[in-house]
Tab-separated table of C-alpha atoms and ligand atoms in Angstrom:
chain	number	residue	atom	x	y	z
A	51	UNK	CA	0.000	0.000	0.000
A	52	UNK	CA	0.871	3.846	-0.846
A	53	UNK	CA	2.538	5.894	2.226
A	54	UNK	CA	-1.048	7.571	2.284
A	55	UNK	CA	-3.805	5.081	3.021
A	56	UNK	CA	-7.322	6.056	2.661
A	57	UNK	CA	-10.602	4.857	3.817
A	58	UNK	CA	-13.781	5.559	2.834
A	59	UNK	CA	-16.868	3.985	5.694
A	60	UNK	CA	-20.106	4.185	4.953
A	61	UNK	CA	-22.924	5.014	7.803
A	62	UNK	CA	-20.105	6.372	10.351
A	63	UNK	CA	-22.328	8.236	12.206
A	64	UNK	CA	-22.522	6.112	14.915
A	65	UNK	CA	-22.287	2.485	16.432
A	66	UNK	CA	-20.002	0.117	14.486
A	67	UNK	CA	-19.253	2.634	11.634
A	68	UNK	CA	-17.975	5.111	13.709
A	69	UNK	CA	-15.899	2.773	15.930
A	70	UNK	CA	-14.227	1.982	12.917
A	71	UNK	CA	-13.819	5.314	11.859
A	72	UNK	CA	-11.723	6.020	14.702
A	73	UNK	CA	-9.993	2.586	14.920
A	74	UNK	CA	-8.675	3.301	11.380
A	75	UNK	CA	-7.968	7.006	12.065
A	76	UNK	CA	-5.270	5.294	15.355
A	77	UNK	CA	-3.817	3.058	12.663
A	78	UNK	CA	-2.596	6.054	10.078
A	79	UNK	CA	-5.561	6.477	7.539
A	80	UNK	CA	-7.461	9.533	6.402
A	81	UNK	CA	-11.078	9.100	6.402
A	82	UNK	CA	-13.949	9.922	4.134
A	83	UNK	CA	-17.103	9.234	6.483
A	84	UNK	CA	-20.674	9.001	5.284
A	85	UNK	CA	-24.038	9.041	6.383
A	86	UNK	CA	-27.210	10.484	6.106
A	87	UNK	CA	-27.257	13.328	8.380
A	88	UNK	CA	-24.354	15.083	10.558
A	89	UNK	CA	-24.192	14.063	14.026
A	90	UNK	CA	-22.855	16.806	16.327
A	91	UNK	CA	-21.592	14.409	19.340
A	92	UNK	CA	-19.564	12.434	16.734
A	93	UNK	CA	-18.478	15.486	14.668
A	94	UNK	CA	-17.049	17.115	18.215
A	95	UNK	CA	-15.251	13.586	19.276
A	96	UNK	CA	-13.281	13.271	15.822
A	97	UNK	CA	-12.266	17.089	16.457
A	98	UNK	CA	-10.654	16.405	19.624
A	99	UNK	CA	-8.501	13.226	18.049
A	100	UNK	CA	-7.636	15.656	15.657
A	101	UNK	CA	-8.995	12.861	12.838
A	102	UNK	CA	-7.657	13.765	8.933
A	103	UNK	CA	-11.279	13.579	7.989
A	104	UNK	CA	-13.781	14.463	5.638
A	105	UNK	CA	-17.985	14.119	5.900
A	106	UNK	CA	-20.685	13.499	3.079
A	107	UNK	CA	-23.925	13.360	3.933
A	108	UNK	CA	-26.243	11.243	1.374
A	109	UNK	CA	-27.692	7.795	0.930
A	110	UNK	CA	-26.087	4.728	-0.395
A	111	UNK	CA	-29.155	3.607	-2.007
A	112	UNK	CA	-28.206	6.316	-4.542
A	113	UNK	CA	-26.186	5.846	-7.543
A	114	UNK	CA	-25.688	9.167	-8.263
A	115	UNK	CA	-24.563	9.985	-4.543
A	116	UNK	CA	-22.422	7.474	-4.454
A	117	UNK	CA	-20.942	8.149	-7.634
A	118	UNK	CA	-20.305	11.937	-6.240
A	119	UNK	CA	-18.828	9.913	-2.754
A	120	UNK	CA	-16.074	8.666	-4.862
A	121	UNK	CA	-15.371	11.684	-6.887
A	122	UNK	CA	-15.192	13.991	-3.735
A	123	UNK	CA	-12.529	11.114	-2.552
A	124	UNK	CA	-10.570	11.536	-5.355
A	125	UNK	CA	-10.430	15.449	-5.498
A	126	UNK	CA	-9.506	15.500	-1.605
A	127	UNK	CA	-7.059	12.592	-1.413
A	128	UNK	CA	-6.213	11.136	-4.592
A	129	UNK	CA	-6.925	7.654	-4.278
A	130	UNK	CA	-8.610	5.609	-2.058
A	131	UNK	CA	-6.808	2.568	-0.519
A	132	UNK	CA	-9.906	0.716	1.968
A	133	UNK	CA	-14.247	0.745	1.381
A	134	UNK	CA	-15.887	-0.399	4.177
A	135	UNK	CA	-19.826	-1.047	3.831
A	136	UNK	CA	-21.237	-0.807	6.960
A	137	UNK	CA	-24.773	1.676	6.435
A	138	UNK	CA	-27.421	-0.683	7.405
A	139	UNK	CA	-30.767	-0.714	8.367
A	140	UNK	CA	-33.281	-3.295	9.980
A	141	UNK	CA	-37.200	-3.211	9.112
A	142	UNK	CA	-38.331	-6.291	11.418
A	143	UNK	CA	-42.028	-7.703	11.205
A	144	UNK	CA	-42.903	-11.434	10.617
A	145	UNK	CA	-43.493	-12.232	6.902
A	146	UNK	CA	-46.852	-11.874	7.046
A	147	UNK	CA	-47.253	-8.935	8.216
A	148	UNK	CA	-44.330	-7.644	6.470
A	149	UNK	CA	-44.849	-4.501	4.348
A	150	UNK	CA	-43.538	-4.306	0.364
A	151	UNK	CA	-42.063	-0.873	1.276
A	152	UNK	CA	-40.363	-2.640	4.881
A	153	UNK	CA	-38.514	-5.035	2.158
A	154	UNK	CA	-37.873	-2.638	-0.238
A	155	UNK	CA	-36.356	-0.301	2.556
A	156	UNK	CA	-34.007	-2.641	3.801
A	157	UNK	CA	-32.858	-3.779	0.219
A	158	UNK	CA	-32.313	-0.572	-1.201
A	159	UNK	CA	-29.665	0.189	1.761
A	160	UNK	CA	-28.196	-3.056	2.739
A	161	UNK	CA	-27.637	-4.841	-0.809
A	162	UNK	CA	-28.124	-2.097	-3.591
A	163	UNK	CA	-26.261	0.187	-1.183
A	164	UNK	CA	-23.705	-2.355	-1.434
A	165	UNK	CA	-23.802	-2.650	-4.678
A	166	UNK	CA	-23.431	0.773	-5.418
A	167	UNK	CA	-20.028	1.157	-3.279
A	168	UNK	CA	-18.768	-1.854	-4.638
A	169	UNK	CA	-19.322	-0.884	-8.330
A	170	UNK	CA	-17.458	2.683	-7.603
A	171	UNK	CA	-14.721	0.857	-5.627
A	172	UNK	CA	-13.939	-1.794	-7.866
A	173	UNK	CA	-13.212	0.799	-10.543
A	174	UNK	CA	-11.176	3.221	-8.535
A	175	UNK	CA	-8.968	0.208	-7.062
A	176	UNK	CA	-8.791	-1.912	-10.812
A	177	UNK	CA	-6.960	1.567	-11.869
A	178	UNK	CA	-5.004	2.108	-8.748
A	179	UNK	CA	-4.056	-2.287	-8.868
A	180	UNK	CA	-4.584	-2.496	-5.231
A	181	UNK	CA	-7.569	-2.117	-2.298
A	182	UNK	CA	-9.382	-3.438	0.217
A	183	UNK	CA	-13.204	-4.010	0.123
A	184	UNK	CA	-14.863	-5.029	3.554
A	185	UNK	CA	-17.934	-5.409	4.108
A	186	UNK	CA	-20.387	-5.227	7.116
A	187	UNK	CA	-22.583	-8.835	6.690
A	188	UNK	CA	-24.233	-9.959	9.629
A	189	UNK	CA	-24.431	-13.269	11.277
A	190	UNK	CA	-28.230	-13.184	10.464
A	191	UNK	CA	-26.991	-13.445	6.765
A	192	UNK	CA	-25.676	-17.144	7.769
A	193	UNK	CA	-28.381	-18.104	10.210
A	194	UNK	CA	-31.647	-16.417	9.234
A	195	UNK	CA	-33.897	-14.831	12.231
A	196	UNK	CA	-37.499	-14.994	12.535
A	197	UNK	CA	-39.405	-11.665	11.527
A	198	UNK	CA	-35.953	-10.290	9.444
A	199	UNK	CA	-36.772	-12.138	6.195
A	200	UNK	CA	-35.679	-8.480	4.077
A	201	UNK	CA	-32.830	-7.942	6.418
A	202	UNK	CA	-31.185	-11.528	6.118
A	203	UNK	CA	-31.794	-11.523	2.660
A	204	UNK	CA	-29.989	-8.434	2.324
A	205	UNK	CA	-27.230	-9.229	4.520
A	206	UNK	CA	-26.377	-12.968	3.127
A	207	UNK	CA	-26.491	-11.443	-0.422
A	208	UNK	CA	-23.371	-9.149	0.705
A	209	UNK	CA	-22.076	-12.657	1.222
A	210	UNK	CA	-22.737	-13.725	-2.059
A	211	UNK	CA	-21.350	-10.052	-3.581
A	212	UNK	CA	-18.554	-10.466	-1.337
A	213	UNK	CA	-17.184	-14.376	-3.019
A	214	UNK	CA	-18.133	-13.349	-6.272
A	215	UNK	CA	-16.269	-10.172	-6.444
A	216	UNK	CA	-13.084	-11.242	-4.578
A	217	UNK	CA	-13.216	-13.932	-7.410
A	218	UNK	CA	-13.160	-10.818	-10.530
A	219	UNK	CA	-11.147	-8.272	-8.420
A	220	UNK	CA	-8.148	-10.794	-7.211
A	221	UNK	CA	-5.816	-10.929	-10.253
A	222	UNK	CA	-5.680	-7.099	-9.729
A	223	UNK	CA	-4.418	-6.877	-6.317
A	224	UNK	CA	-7.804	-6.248	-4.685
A	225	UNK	CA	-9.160	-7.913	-1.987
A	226	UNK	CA	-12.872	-8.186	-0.946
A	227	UNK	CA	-13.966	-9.968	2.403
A	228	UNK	CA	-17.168	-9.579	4.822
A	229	UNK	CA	-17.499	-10.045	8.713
A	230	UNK	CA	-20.301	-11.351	10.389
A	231	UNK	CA	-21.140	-9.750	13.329
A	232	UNK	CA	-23.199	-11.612	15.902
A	233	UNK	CA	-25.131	-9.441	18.403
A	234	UNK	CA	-23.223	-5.862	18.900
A	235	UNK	CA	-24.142	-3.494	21.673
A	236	UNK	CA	-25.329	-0.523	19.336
A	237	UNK	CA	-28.692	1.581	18.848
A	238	UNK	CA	-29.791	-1.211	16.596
A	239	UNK	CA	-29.450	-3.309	19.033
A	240	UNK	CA	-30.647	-0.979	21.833
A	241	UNK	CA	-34.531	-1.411	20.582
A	242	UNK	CA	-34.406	-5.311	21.217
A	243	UNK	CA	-36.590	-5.874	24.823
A	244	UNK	CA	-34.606	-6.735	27.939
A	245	UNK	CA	-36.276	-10.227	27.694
A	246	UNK	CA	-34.904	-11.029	24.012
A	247	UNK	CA	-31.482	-9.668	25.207
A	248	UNK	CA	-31.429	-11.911	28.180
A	249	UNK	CA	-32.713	-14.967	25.613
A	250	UNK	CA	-30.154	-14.147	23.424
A	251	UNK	CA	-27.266	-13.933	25.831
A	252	UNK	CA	-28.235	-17.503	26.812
A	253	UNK	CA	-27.578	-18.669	22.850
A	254	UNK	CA	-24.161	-16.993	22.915
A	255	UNK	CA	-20.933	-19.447	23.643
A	256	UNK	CA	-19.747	-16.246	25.299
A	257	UNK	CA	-22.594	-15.446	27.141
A	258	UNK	CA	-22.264	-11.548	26.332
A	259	UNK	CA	-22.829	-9.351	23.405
A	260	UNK	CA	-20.237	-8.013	21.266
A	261	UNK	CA	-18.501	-4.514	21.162
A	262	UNK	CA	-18.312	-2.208	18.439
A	263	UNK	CA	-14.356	-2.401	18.884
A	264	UNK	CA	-14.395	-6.304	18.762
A	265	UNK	CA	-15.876	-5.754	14.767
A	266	UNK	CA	-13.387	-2.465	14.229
A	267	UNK	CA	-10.469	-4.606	15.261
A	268	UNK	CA	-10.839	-7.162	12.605
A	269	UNK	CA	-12.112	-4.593	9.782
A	270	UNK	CA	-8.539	-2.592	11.139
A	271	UNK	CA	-6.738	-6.345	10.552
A	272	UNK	CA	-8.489	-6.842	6.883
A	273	UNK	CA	-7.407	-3.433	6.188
A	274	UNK	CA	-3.910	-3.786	7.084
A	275	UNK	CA	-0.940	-5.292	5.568
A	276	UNK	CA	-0.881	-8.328	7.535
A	277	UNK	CA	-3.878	-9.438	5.719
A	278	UNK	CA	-2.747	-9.578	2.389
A	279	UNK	CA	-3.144	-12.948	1.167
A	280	UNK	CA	-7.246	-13.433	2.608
A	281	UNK	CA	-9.659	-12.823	0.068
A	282	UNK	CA	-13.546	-13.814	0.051
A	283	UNK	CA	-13.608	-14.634	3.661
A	284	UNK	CA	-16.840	-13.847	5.623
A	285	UNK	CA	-15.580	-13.618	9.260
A	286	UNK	CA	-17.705	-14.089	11.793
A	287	UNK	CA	-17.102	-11.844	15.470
A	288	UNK	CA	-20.215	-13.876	17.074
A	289	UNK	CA	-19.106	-14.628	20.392
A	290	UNK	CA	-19.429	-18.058	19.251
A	291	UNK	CA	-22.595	-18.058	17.741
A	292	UNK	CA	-21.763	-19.529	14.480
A	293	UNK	CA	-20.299	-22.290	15.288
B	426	NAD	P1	-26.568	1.915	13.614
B	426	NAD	O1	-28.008	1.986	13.266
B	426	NAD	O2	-26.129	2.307	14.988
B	426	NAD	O3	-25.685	2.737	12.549
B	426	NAD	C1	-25.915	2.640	11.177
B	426	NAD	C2	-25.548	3.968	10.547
B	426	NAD	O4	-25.835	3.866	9.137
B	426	NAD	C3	-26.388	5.133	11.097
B	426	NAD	O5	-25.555	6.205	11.469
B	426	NAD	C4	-27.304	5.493	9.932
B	426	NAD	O6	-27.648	6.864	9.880
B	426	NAD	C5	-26.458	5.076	8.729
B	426	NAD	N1	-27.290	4.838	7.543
B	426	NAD	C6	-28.499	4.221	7.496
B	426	NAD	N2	-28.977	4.232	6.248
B	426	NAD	C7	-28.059	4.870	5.482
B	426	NAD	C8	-28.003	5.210	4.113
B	426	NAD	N3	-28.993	4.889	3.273
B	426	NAD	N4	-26.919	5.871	3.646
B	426	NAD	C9	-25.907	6.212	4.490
B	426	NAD	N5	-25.918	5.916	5.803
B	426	NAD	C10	-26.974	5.258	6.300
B	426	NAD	O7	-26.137	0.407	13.283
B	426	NAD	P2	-24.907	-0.476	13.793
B	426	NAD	O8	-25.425	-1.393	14.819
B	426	NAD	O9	-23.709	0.356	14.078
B	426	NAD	O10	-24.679	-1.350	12.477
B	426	NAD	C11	-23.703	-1.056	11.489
B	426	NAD	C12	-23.691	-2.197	10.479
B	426	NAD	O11	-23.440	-3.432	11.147
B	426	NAD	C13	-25.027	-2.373	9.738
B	426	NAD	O12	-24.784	-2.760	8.399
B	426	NAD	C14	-25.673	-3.530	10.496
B	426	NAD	O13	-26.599	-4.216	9.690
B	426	NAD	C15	-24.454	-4.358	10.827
B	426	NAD	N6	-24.649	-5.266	11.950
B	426	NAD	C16	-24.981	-4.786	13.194
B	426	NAD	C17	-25.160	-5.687	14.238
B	426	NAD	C18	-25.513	-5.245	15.633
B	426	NAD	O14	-25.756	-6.112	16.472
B	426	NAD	N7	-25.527	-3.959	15.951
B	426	NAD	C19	-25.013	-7.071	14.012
B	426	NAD	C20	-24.684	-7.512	12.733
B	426	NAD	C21	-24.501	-6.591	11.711
C-alpha cells in the first residue's frame, strides 16, 4: 500500500461505523465518512482526536450519490486505498405482516447500497491495482432470524457479492472480504426488549454481546498489511454463535 492510506466507511455516524472510523484514524488512515445526516456528538469527538477527515452526507441507495462519494474522494485525497460497507438498516415484522415498502427499505440500503459502493470501488482500485473491500454482513446473513426475512436476505447477499467479487477483483491486487457480526451493543441493538437480550445472551458461547471495537479490530486487521493474502472470507465476530 501507498505511504497515504485512505478509507472511505459508509454510515459512520454512529455504532459500528464510527468505531471503525476512529480505529482506522489510530492506525494512520485519512477518512472519508458518510451518512445520512451530521451528528454533532460524533463530529465534536473526531475534532478532539484531531482525525484527517472528511464528511458526506447522502444515501447509499443512490447511484448518483455514491458516484459523487467517490469523486469527492478523489479530489480530496487522490486515491482511495480501503471501502468499508457498513450503512445498514433493519425493518423487522414477521413475513406476514411484512410490508412491500419494509422489504424494499431494507434492500435498497443493505444490498443495492452495497452494490453501489462496490461498483465505484472496484473501478477506482482496478486503476489504482490495489484495495481493500470489507464489508459489514451480519451473522443473520448465515443463520436467518425470525421476523428479518428483508434484512437476512440483504445481509447474506453481501455474502454472495462479497465471493463473487473477490473472485473478478483478485488478479488485480484487490481484496474483498465480509465479517459477520453476531449481536453488537449498538442503537440497533438498543430497541431489542430486555427479555430477548437476556434470551439471546443464553444462545451466545460467550454469554455476552459483542462490542463495536471487537468488529473495528478485525475490519482494522483486513485493512492492514498483515492481511494480504485473505480474500472472500466472511468472518464471523459472534461470540461463538456460528459455530
Ligand atoms: P446503527 O443503526 O447504529 O448505525 C448505522 C448507521 O448507518 C447510522 O448512522 C445510519 O444513519 C447510517 N445509515 C443508514 N442508512 C443509510 C443510508 N442509506 N446511507 C448512508 N448511511 C446510512 O447500526 P450499527 O449497529 O452500528 O450497524 C452497522 C452495520 O453493522 C449495519 O450494516 C448492520 O446491519 C451491521 N450489523 C450490526 C449488528 C448489531 O448487532 N448492531 C449485528 C450484525 C450486523
Amino acid at each position: 500500500m501507498s505511504e497515504i492510506k485512505v478509507a472511505l466507511i459508509t454510515g459512520a455516524n454512529r455504532g459500528i461505523g464510527f468505531q471503525i472510523a476512529k480505529t482506522l484514524a489510530k492506525s494512520g488512515f485519512k477518512l472519508l465518512l458518510n451518512d445520512l445526516n451530521p451528528n454533532e456528538e460524533s463530529l465534536a469527538e473526531l475534532k478532539k482526536l484531531e482525525v484527517e477527515h472528511e464528511f458526506s452526507y447522502g444515501d447509499v441507495s443512490s447511484p448518483a450519490y455514491v458516484e459523487e462519494l467517490f469523486a469527492l474522494c478523489g479530489e480530496k485525497y487522490g486515491r482511495i486505498d480501503v471501502v468499508v460497507n457498513n450503512a445498514g438498516i433493519t425493518r423487522d415484522n414477521l413475513i406476514i405482516r411484512m410490508s412491500e415498502e419494509e422489504f424494499d427499505q431494507v434492500i435498497a440500503v443493505n444490498l443495492k447500497g452495497v452494490f453501489n459502493v462496490m461498483k465505484e470501488a472496484a473501478a477506482k482500485m482496478l486503476k489504482q491495482r490495489s484495495g481493500r473491500i470489507i464489508s459489514i454482513s451480519s451473522i443473520v446473513g448465515l443463520r436467518g432470524n425470525p421476523g428479518q426475512v428483508n434484512y437476512s436476505a440483504s445481509k447474506g447477499a453481501v455474502i454472495a457479492m462479497t465471493k463473487t467479487l473477490a473472485k473478478e477483483l483478485a488478479s488485480r491486487g484487490i481484496l474483498v472480504n465480509a465479517v459477520a457480526p453476531g449481536f453488537i451493543e449498538t442503537e440497533m441493538t438498543a430497541v431489542l426488549p430486555e427479555k430477548a437480550i437476556t434470551e439471546l445472551k443464553g444462545q451466545i458461547p460467550l454469554k455476552k454481546l459483542g462490542s463495536t471495537q471487537d468488529i473495528a479490530d478485525i475490519v482494522d486487521f483486513l485493512a492492514s498489511d498483515r492481511a494480504g493474502y485473505i480474500t472472500g472470507q466472511i468472518i464471523s465476530v459472534d461470540g461463538g454463535m456460528n459455530i
